[in-house]
PDB file of C-alpha atoms in Angstrom:
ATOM      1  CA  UNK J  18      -0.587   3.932   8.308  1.00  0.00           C
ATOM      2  CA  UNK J  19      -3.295   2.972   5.690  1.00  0.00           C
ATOM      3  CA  UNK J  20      -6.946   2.271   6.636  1.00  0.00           C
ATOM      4  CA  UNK J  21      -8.944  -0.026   4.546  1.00  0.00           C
ATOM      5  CA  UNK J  22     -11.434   3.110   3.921  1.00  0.00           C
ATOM      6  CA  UNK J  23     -11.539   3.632   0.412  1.00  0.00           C
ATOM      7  CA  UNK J  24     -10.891   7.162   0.308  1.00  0.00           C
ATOM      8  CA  UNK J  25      -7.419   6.791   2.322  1.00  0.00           C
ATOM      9  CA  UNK J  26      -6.406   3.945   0.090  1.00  0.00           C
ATOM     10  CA  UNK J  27      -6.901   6.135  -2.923  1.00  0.00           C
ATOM     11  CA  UNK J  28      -5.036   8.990  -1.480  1.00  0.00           C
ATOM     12  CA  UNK J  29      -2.306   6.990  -0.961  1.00  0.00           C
ATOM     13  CA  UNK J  30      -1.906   5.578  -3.881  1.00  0.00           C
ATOM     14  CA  UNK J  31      -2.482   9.148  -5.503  1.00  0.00           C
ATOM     15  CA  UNK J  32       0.626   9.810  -3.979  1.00  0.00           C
ATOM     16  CA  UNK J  33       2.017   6.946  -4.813  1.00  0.00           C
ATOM     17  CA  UNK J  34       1.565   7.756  -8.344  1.00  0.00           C
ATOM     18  CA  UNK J  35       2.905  11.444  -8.695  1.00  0.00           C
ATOM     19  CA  UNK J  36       6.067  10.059  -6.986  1.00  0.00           C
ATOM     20  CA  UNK J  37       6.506   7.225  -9.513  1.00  0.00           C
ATOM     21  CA  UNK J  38       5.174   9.675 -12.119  1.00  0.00           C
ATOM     22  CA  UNK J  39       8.175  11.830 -11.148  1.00  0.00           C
ATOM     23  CA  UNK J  40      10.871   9.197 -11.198  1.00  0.00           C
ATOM     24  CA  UNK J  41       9.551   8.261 -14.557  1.00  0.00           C
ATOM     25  CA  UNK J  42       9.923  12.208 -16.207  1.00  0.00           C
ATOM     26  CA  UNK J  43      13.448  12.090 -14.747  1.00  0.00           C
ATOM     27  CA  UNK J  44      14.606   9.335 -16.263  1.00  0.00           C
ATOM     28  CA  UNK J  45      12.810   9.949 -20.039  1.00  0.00           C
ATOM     29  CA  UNK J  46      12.579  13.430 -19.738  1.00  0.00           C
ATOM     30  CA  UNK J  47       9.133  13.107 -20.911  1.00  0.00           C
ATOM     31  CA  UNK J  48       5.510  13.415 -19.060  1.00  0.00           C
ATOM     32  CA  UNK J  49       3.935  10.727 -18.214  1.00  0.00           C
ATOM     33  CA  UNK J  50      -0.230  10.522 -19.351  1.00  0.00           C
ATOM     34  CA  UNK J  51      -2.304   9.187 -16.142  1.00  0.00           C
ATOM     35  CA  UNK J  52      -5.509   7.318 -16.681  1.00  0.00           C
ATOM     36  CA  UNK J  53      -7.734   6.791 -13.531  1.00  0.00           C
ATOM     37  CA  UNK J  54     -10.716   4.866 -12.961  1.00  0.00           C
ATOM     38  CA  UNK J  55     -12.399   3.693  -9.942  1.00  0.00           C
ATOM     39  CA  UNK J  56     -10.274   0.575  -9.727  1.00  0.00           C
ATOM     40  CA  UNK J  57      -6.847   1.852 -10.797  1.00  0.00           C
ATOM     41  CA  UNK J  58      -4.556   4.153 -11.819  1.00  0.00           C
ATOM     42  CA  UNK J  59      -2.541   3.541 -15.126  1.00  0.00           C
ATOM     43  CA  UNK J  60       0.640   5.684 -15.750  1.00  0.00           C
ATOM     44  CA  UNK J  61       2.345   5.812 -19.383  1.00  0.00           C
ATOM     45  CA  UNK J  62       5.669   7.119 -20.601  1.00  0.00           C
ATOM     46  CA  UNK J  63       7.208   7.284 -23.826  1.00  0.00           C
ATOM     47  CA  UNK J  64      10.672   6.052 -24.531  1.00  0.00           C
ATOM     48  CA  UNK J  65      13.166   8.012 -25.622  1.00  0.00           C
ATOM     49  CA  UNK J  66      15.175   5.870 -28.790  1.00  0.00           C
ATOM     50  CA  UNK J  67      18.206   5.806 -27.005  1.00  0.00           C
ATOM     51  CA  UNK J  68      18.054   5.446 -23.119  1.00  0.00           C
ATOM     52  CA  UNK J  69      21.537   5.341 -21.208  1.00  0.00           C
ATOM     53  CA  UNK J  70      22.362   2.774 -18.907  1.00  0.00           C
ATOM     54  CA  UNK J  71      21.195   5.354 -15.758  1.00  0.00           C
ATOM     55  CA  UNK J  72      17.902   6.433 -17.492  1.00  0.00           C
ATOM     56  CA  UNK J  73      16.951   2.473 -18.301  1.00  0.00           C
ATOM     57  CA  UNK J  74      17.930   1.426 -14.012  1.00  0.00           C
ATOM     58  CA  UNK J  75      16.032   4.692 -13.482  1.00  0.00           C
ATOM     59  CA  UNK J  76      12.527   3.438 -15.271  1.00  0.00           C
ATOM     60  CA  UNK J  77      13.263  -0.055 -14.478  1.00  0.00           C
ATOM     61  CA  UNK J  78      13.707   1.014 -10.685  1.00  0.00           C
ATOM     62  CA  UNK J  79      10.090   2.848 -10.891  1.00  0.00           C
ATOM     63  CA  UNK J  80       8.139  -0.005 -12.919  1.00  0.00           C
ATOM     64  CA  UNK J  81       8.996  -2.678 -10.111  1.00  0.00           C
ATOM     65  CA  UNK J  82       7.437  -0.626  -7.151  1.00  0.00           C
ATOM     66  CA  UNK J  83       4.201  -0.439  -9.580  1.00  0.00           C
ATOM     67  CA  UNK J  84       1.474  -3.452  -8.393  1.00  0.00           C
ATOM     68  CA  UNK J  85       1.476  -4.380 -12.490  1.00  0.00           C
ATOM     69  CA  UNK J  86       3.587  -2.917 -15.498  1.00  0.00           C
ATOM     70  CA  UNK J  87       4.449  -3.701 -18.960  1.00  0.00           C
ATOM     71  CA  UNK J  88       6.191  -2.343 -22.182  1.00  0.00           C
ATOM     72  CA  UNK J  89       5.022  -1.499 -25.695  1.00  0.00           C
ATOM     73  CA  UNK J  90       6.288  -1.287 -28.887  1.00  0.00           C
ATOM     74  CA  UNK J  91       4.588   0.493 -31.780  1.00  0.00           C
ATOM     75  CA  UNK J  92       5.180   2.025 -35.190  1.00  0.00           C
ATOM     76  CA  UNK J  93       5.610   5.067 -33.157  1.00  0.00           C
ATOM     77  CA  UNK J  94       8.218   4.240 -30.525  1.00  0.00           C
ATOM     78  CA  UNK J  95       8.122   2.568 -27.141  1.00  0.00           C
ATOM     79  CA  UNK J  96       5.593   2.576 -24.234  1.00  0.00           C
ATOM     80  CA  UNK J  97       6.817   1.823 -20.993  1.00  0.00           C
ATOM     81  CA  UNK J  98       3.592   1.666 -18.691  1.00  0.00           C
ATOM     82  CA  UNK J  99       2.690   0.686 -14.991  1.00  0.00           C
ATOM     83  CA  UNK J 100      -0.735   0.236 -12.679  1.00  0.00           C
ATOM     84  CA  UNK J 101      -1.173   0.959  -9.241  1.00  0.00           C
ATOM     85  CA  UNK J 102      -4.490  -0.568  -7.365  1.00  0.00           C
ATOM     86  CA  UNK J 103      -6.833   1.163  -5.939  1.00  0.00           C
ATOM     87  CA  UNK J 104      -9.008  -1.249  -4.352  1.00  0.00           C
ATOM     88  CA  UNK J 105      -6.280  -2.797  -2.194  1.00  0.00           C
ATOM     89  CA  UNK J 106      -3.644  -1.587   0.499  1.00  0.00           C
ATOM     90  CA  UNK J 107      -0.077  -0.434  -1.151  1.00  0.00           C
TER      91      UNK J 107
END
C-alpha cells in the first residue's frame, strides 16, 4: 500500500526503477544510466545493433510499465529511454 507521503512514493518508485532497470540490462545486456531529480526518475539504455525478437518483447515489455518512455536515434546508436513519476502514486 502507497501513502501519498512523499517519501513513500519515492521509495516506491525507487524500487520501481531498479526492477525495470533490471529487466532492461537483461534484455540489452547493457547498464542502464539513471537520472533523478525531485520530480522524476529517467532511466536510459543503449541498443544493441541487432536485438532478437526476445530481447526487443523484453525492452518493449519494460518501457510500457514506465509512466512515459521514448526512443532515440543518434550518430552513435539507439537510445531506448523511460520516466517514472515521482510526484504521483505508481
Amino acid at each position: 500500500m502507497i501513502k501519498h507521503s512523499q517519501g513513500i512514493l519515492v521509495r516506491s518508485q525507487e524500487s520501481r526503477a531498479t526492477a525495470l532497470a533490471g529487466r532492461l540490462a537483461a534484455a540489452t545486456g547493457c547498464d542502464p544510466r539513471t537520472d533523478e531529480t525531485s520530480e522524476l526518475i529517467r532511466l536510459e539504455v543503449d541498443l544493441p545493433t541487432e536485438l532478437t525478437a526476445s530481447a526487443r518483447d523484453g525492452i518493449l515489455a519494460a518501457l510500457v510499465l514506465a509512466d512515459r518512455y521514448g526512443h532515440i536515434r543518434t550518430d552513435e546508436g539507439a537510445i531506448a529511454w523511460m520516466e517514472l513519476d515521482l510526484r504521483k502514486p505508481s
